[in-house]
Every structure is written in structure tokens, then in C-alpha cells.
Short mmCIF file of C-alpha atoms and ligand atoms in Angstrom, two decimals:
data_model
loop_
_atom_site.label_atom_id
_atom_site.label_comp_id
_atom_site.label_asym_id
_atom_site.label_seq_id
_atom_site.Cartn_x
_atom_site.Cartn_y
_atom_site.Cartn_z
CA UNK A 351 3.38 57.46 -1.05
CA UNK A 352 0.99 54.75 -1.49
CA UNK A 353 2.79 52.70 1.12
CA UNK A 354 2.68 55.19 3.90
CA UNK A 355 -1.05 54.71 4.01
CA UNK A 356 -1.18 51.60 5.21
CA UNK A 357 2.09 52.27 7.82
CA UNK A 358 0.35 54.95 9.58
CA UNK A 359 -3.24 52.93 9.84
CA UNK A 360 -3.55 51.53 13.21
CA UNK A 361 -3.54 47.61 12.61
CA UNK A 362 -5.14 45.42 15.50
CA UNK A 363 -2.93 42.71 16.69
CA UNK A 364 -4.29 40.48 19.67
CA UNK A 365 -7.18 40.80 22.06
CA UNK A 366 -6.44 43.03 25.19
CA UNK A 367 -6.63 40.17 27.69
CA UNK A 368 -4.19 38.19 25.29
CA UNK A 369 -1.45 40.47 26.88
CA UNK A 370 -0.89 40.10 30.65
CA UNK A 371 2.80 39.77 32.20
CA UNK A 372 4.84 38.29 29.22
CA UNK A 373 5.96 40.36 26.25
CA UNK A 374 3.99 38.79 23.49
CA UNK A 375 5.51 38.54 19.16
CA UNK A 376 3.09 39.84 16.48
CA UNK A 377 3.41 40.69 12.59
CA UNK A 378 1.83 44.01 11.54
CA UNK A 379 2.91 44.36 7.67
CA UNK A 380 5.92 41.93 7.63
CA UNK A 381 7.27 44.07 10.58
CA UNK A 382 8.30 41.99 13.60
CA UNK A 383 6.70 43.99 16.75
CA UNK A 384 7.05 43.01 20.29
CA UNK A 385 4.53 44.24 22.38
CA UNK A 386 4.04 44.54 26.21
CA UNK A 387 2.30 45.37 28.99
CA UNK A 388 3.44 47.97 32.54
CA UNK A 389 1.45 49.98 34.53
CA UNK A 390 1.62 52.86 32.53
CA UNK A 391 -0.13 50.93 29.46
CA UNK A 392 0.80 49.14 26.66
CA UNK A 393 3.66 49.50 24.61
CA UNK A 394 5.57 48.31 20.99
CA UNK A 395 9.20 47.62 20.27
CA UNK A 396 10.59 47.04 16.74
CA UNK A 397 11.15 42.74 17.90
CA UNK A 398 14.81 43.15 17.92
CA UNK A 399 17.70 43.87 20.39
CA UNK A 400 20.14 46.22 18.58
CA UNK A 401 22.76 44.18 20.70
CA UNK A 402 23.06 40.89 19.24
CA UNK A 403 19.36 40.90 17.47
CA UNK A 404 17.45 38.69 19.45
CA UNK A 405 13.58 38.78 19.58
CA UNK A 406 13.33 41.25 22.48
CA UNK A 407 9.48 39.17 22.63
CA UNK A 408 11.35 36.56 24.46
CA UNK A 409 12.82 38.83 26.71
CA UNK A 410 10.29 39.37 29.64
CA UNK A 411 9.37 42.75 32.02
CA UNK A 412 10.67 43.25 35.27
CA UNK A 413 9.88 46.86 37.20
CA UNK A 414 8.06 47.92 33.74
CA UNK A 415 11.41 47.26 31.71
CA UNK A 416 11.28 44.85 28.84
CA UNK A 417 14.07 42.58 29.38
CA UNK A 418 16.30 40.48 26.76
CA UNK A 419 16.34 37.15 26.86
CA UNK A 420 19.55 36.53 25.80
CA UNK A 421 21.78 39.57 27.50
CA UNK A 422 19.41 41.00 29.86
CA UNK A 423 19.61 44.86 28.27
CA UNK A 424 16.80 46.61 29.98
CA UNK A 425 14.66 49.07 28.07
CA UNK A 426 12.11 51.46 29.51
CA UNK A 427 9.01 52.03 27.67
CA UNK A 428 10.39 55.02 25.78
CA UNK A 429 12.50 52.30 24.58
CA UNK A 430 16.35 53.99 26.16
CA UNK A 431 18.03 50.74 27.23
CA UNK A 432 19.02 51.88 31.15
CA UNK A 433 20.73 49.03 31.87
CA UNK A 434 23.44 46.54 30.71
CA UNK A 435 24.56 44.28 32.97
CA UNK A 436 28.00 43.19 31.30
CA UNK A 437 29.37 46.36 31.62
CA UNK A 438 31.50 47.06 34.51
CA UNK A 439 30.34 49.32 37.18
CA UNK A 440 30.52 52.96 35.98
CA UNK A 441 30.60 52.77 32.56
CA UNK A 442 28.27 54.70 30.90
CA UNK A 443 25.49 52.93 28.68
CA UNK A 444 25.96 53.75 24.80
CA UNK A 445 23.47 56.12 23.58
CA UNK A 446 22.92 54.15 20.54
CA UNK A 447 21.68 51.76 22.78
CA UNK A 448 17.82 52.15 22.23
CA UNK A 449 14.81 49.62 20.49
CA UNK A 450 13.21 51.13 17.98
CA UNK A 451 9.19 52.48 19.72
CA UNK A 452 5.68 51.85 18.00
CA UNK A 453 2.74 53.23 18.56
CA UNK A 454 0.57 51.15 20.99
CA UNK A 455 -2.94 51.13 22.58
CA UNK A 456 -5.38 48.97 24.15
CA UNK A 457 -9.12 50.14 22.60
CA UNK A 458 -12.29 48.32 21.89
CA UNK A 459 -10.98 45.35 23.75
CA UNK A 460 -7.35 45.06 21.45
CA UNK A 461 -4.02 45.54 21.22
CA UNK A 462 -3.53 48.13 18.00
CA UNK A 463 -0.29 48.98 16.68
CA UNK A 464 0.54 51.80 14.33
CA UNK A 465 4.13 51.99 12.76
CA UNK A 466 4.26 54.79 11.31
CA UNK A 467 5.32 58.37 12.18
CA UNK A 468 2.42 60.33 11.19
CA UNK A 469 -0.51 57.73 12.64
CA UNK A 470 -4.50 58.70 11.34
CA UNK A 471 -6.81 58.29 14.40
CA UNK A 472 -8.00 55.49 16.21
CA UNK A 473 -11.32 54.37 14.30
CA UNK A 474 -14.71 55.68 15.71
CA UNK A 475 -16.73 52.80 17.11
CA UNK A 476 -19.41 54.70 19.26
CA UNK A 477 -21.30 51.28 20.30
CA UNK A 478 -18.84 49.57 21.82
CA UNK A 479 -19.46 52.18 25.01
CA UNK A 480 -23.09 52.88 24.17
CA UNK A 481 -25.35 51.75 26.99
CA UNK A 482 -28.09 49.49 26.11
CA UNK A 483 -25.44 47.67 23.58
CA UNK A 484 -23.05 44.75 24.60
CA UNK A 485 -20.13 43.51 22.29
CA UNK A 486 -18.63 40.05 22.15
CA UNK A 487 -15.34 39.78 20.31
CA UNK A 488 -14.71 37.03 17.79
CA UNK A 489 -11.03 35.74 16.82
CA UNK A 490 -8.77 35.84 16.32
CA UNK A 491 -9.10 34.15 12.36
CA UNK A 492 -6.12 33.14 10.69
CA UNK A 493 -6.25 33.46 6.98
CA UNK A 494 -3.86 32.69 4.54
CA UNK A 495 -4.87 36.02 2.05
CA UNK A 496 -4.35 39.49 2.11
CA UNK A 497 -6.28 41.86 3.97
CA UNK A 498 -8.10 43.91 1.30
CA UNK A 499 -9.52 40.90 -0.09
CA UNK A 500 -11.18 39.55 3.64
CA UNK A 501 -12.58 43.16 3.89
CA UNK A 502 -13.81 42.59 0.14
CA UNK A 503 -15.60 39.53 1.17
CA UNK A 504 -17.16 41.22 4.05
CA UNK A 505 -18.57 43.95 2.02
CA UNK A 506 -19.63 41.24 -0.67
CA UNK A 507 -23.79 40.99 -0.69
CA UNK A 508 -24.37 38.54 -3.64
CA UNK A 509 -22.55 35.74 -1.63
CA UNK A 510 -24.80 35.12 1.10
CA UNK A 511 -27.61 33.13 -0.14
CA UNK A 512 -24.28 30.85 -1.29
CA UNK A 513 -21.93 30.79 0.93
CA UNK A 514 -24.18 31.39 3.76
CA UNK A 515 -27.66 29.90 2.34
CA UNK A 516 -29.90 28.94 4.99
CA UNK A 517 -28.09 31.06 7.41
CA UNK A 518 -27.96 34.21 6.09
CA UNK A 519 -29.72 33.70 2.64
CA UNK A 520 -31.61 31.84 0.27
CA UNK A 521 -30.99 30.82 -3.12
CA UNK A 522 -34.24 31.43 -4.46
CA UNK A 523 -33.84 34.83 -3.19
CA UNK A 524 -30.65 35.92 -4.65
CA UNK A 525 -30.87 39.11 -6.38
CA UNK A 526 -29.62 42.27 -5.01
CA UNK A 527 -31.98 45.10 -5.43
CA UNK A 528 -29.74 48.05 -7.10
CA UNK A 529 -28.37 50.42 -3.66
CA UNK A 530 -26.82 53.63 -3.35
CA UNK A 531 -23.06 53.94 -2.16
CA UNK A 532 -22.02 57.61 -0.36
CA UNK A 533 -19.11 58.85 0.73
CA UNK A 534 -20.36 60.90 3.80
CA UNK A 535 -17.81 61.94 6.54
CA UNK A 536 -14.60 60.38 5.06
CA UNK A 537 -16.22 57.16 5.07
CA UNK A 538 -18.24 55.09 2.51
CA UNK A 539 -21.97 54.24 3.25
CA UNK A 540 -24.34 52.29 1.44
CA UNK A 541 -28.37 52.68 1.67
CA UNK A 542 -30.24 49.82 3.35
CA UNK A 543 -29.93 46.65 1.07
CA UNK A 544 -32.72 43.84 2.34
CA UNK A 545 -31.19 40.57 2.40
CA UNK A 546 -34.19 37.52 2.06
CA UNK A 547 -33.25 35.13 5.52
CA UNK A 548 -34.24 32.13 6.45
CA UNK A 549 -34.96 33.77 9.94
CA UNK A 550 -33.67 37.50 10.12
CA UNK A 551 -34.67 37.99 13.75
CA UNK A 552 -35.20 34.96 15.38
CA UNK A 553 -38.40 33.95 15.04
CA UNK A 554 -37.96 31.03 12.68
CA UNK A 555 -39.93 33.13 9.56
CA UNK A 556 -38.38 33.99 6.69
CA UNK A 557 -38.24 37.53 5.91
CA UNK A 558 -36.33 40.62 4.97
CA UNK A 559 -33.07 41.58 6.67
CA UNK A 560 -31.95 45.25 5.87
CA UNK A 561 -27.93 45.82 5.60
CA UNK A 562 -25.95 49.12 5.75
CA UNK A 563 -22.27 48.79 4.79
CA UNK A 564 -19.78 51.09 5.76
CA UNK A 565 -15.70 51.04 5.06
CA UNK A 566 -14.11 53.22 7.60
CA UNK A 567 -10.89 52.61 5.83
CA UNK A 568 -8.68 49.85 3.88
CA UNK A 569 -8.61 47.21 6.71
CA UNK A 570 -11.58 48.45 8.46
CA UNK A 571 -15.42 47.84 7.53
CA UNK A 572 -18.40 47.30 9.29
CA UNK A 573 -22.55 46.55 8.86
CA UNK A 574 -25.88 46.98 10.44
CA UNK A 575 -28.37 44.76 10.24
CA UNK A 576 -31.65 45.32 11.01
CA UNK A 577 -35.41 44.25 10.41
CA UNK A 578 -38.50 46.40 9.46
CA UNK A 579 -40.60 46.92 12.77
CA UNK A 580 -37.98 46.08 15.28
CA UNK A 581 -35.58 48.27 17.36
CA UNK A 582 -32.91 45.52 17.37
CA UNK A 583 -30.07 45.73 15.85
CA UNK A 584 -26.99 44.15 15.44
CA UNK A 585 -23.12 45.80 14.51
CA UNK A 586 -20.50 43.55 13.42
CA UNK A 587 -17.40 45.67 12.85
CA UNK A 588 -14.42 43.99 10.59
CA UNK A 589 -10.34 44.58 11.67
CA UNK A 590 -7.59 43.22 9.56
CA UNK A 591 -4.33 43.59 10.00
CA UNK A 592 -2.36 42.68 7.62
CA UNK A 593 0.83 40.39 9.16
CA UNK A 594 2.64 40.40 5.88
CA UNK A 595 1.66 39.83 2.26
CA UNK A 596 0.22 35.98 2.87
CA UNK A 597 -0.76 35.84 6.12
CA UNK A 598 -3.78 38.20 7.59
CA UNK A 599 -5.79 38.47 11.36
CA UNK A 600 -8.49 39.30 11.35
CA UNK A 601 -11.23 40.24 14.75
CA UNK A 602 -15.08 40.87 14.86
CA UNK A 603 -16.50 42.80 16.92
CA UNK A 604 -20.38 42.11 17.49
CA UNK A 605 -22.34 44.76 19.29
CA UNK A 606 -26.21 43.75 19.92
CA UNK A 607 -29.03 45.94 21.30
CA UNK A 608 -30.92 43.02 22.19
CA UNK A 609 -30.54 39.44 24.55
CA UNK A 610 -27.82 42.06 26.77
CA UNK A 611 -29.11 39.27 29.67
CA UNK A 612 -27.77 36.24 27.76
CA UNK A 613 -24.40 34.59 27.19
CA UNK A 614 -22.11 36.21 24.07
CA UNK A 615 -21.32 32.24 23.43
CA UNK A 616 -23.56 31.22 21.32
CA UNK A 617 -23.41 34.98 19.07
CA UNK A 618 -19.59 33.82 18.78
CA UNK A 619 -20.34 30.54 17.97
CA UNK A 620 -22.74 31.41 14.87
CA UNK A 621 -19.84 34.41 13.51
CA UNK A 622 -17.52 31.32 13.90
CA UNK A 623 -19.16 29.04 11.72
CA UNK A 624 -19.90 31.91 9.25
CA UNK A 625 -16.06 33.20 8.73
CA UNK A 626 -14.89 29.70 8.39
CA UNK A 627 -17.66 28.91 5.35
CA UNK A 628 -16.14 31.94 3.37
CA UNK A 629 -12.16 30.96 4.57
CA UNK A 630 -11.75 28.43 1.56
CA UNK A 631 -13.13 30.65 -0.79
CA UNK A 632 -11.20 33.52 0.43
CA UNK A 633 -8.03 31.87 0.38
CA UNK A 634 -8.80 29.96 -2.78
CA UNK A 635 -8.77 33.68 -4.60
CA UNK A 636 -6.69 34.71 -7.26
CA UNK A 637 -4.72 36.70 -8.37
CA UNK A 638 -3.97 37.21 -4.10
CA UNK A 639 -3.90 40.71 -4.52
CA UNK A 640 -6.96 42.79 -4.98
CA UNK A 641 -7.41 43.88 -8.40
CA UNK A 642 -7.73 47.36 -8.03
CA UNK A 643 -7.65 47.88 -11.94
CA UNK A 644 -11.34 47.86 -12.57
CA UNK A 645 -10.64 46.61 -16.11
CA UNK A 646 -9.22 43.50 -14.57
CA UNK A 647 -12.24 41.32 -13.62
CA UNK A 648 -16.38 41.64 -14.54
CA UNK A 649 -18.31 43.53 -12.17
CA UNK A 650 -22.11 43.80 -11.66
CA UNK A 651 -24.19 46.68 -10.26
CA UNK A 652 -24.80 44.64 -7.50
CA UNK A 653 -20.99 44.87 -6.81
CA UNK A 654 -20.95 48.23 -5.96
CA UNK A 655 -19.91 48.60 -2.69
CA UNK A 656 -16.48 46.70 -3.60
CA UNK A 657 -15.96 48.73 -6.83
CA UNK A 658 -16.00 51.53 -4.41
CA UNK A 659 -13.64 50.07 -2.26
CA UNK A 660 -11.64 49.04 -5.20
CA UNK A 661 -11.38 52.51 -6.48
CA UNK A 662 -11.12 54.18 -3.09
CA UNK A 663 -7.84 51.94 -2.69
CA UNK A 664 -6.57 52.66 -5.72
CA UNK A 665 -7.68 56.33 -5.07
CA UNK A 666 -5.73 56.13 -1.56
CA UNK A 667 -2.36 54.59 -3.45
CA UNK A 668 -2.71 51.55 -1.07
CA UNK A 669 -0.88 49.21 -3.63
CA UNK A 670 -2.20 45.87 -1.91
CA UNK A 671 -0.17 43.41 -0.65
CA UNK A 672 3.20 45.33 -0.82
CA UNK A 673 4.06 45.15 2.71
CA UNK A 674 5.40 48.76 3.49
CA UNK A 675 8.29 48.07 5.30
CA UNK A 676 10.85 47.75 2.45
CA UNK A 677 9.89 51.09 1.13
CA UNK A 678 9.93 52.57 4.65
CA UNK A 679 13.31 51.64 5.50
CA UNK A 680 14.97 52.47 2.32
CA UNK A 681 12.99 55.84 2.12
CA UNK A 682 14.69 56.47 6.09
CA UNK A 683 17.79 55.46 4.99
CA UNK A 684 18.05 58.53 2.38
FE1 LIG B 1123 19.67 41.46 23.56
FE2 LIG B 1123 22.25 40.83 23.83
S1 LIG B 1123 20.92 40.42 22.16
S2 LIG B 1123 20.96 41.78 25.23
CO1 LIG B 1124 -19.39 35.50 3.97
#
């Protein structure tokens, strides 16, 4: 049970304008996926011909057919191969002759794939179409740990005058005032939790930033910061997907209110330099999967938010870092 949670989340694999004419490889929980583009949309292919098992990724599409490489089978995007060109004229094509289909869609600017057979919904990221807001994406980051513990760093508050200090904290200004967690419309929300910054909003005075967390599910989180007595504010929404158990992608998404006139450069620049000051530390952590046995390390009340996350994984049966597919095929095989 526990696996099928993750296989039906929808995991996001490249940006949208990554995929133009060429069928592209990705990993989505140790799964090899081929992915491509027609006019009708986009579309996912288990990354294997079921003639000789070549990466149908190498392949390439011709009239809105992905291709193989190495025999030239043609598949539509329902995945029937309808063409074979070894055979002799008038021979019928075998019906076992098919690649196996993902779910695919292009949304928020990336590629998501879902492999399961009973897919949750698309997340719900309302600024990304809001007018008045303008998102940059960020990635994609390569990082050599598993997904629930990048989303546990995200969600982490008492690391930022470290990790972060004179960016997004201070040392002298380190404690974490205690903050409420909900769980409010099948997501988890925290109250606002003011962070001490060098310069919260630009003006080169330290102050008070105000953070609210929310996990939209296992691979999914996002914040809001804000500052008293100003309307901007700034979402940066967290996707992980999970390639297999050692190896995780992960995209930003960074939706402002404000400076909609100026470049998304140097925004992508700064989110840049902040993942890559917590990669070490995320892939230096052990054990590599999330310990979702709350007996298993110390925890703080300022570590709320990730005991809830903890416990809401536990609570979901996502057993981390068991990729699914193993599971999945042996339970289809029965
Ligand atoms: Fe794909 Fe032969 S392996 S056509
Ligand atoms: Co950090």
C-alpha cells in the first residue's frame, strides 16, 4: 500500500521548454520513462521497445509517432505500435506489439509524469496564473539524496541563520519562536514564523521576515514570505521527484508580487546560491532515508513542521526511499 502513494503522485521531470522535437530519457522512481512531444501534447512511454528493448528515448518522432532507434517500430501516442517496417507487406502487426503509456502533462512550466493507475490531482498552484505575480523557474538541482529529506530541509527553520546566515539569517538571532502547525484542506500549514534577516525586503535593514510553510504532499512543499507593512510577497514552491533511491531533481518555482518590470536573473541567481549552500549538508545526511520513526533522532519544538511531515509520511505509508517499482510489478504480475 505504502508504495502506491508515491506511484500515483505526479513527479516533475524537466522544464517544459526542455522538450521540443527529440524524445527526451528521465528517471521517475527508478522507472526508466521516455517522454515526448506531438501536437496533441505531451506524452510518456515505459523507455523500452518490447521488440528487442532498446531505449525507445533514442528513437525520435516523425508524423507524431515515437520512433525506435534501432528497428524503426512506430508507436502512436496511445502507445499501439502501427508500424513495423521488417514485416512484409500485408502482414498484420502483433497486437502485443504496444509500449507501455504514462501519464504526462506540461503544467506550471514542466514536464510531470505520474505512473500509476489511479493518479491524485495535479497540485494547486493558484499564483503561477495570478495577475500581478510573475514566476521564474529555478533548476533543475541534482542531488545525490532522497526526496523526503530535500523537502525536509526546505521545511527546516532553525537552519537559516547557519546555513544561510547573512542571507537569510543571523546567528545572533537564532531562536525560533514556538508556531502552530494545521492540517487545513488536506494540506499542512504553519502560522507565520518571523525569521530575523539581514535585509528581509531589500532595503539593506535588518528586520523581521514572516514565513508560512505549507506541504501539499510528500515531494511537494512550499513558503510565503512576507514583511510586516508591505504588500510584497514572495512564493517559492518546492518539486522533487524522486529518480530512484540515490539520485533526486528537484525545481523551484519563485512567484513575486513585486519588481514584475525587472529581469527573473538575478531572483534565480540568489535561489542558486542558496540550494547549493544546503547541497553538502543534504547529501552529507544519514541514515539517507528519512527517519520516520520519531523515536529515532532528537527533535525540538522548533522542529515541528518536519515532525509533522515525518508523521504525515509515516501516516501516508510512504516508506521512503523504496522506489515503488519492484512492488508494482510483482503486485501486476499476480
Ligand atoms: Fe525497437 Fe527493435 S528494439 S524496433
Ligand atoms: Co536551506
Amino acid at each position: 500500500m505504502q508504495q502506491d502513494r508515491l506511484w500515483n503522485e505526479w513527479h516533475p521531470v524537466c522544464k517544459a521548454e526542455e522538450l521540443q522535437d527529440d524524445p527526451k530519457q528521465v528517471f521517475v522512481l527508478g522507472e526508466r520513462v521516455a517522454i515526448f512531444r506531438n501536437e496533441k501534447g505531451v506524452h510518456a512511454f515505459k523507455d523500452l521497445c518490447i521488440h528487442r528493448g532498446a531505449a525507445l528515448s533514442l528513437g525520435k518522432v516523425k508524423n507524431g509517432n515515437l520512433v525506435c532507434a534501432y528497428h524503426a517500430w512506430e508507436y502512436d501516442c496511445a502507445g499501439a505500435c502501427v508500424k513495423i517496417p521488417a514485416l512484409p507487406n500485408g502482414r498484420a502487426i502483433p497486437r502485443k506489439a504496444k509500449a507501455t503509456v504514462y501519464h504526462c502533462e506540461e503544467y506550471l512550466g514542466l514536464i510531470w509524469v505520474n505512473l500509476g493507475d489511479d493518479p491524485a490531482p495535479l497540485i494547486s498552484y493558484p499564483e503561477y496564473s495570478t495577475e500581478g505575480y510573475r514566476t521564474a523557474i529555478c533548476g533543475p538541482y541534482e542531488v545525490k539524496a532522497n526526496a523526503p529529506r530535500i523537502i525536509e530541509n526546505f521545511l527546516d527553520v532553525s537552519h537559516l541563520m547557519f546555513v544561510h546566515e547573512g542571507l537569510l539569517g543571523d546567528e545572533d538571532h537564532a531562536e525560533v519562536v514556538d508556531y502552530k502547525v494545521d492540517f487545513i484542506d488536506n494540506r499542512f500549514i504553519t502560522s507565520k514564523i518571523p525569521v530575523y534577516q539581514p535585509n528581509p525586503d531589500g532595503r539593506s535593514k535588518g528586520g523581521y521576515a514572516n514565513y508560512v510553510y505549507e506541504i501539499l504532499n510528500p515531494t511537494t512543499a512550499r513558503f510565503t514570505k512576507t514583511t510586516d507593512g508591505s504588500e510584497d510577497a514572495l512564493t517559492i514552491l518546492l518539486v522533487v521527484n524522486q529518480e530512484d533511491n540515490e539520485q533526486s531533481k528537484a525545481f523551484m518555482l519563485l512567484t513575486r508580487n513585486y519588481d514584475l518590470d525587472k529581469p527573473d536573473e538575478p531572483f534565480i541567481e540568489f535561489q542558486d546560491k542558496i540550494f547549493y549552500q544546503d547541497l553538502d549538508i543534504v547529501q552529507s545526511q544519514k541514515p539517507e532515508l528519512l527517519p520516520l520513526d520519531l523515536q529515532a533522532e532528537l527533535h525540538l519544538k522548533s522542529d515541528a513542521l518536519t515532525i509533522s511531515y515525518r508523521r504525515w509520511l509515516q501516516e501516508l505509508g510512504v516508506e521512503n526511499g523504496t522506489t515503488p517499482s519492484d512492488r508494482h510489478h510483482k503486485k501486476t504480475k499476480i
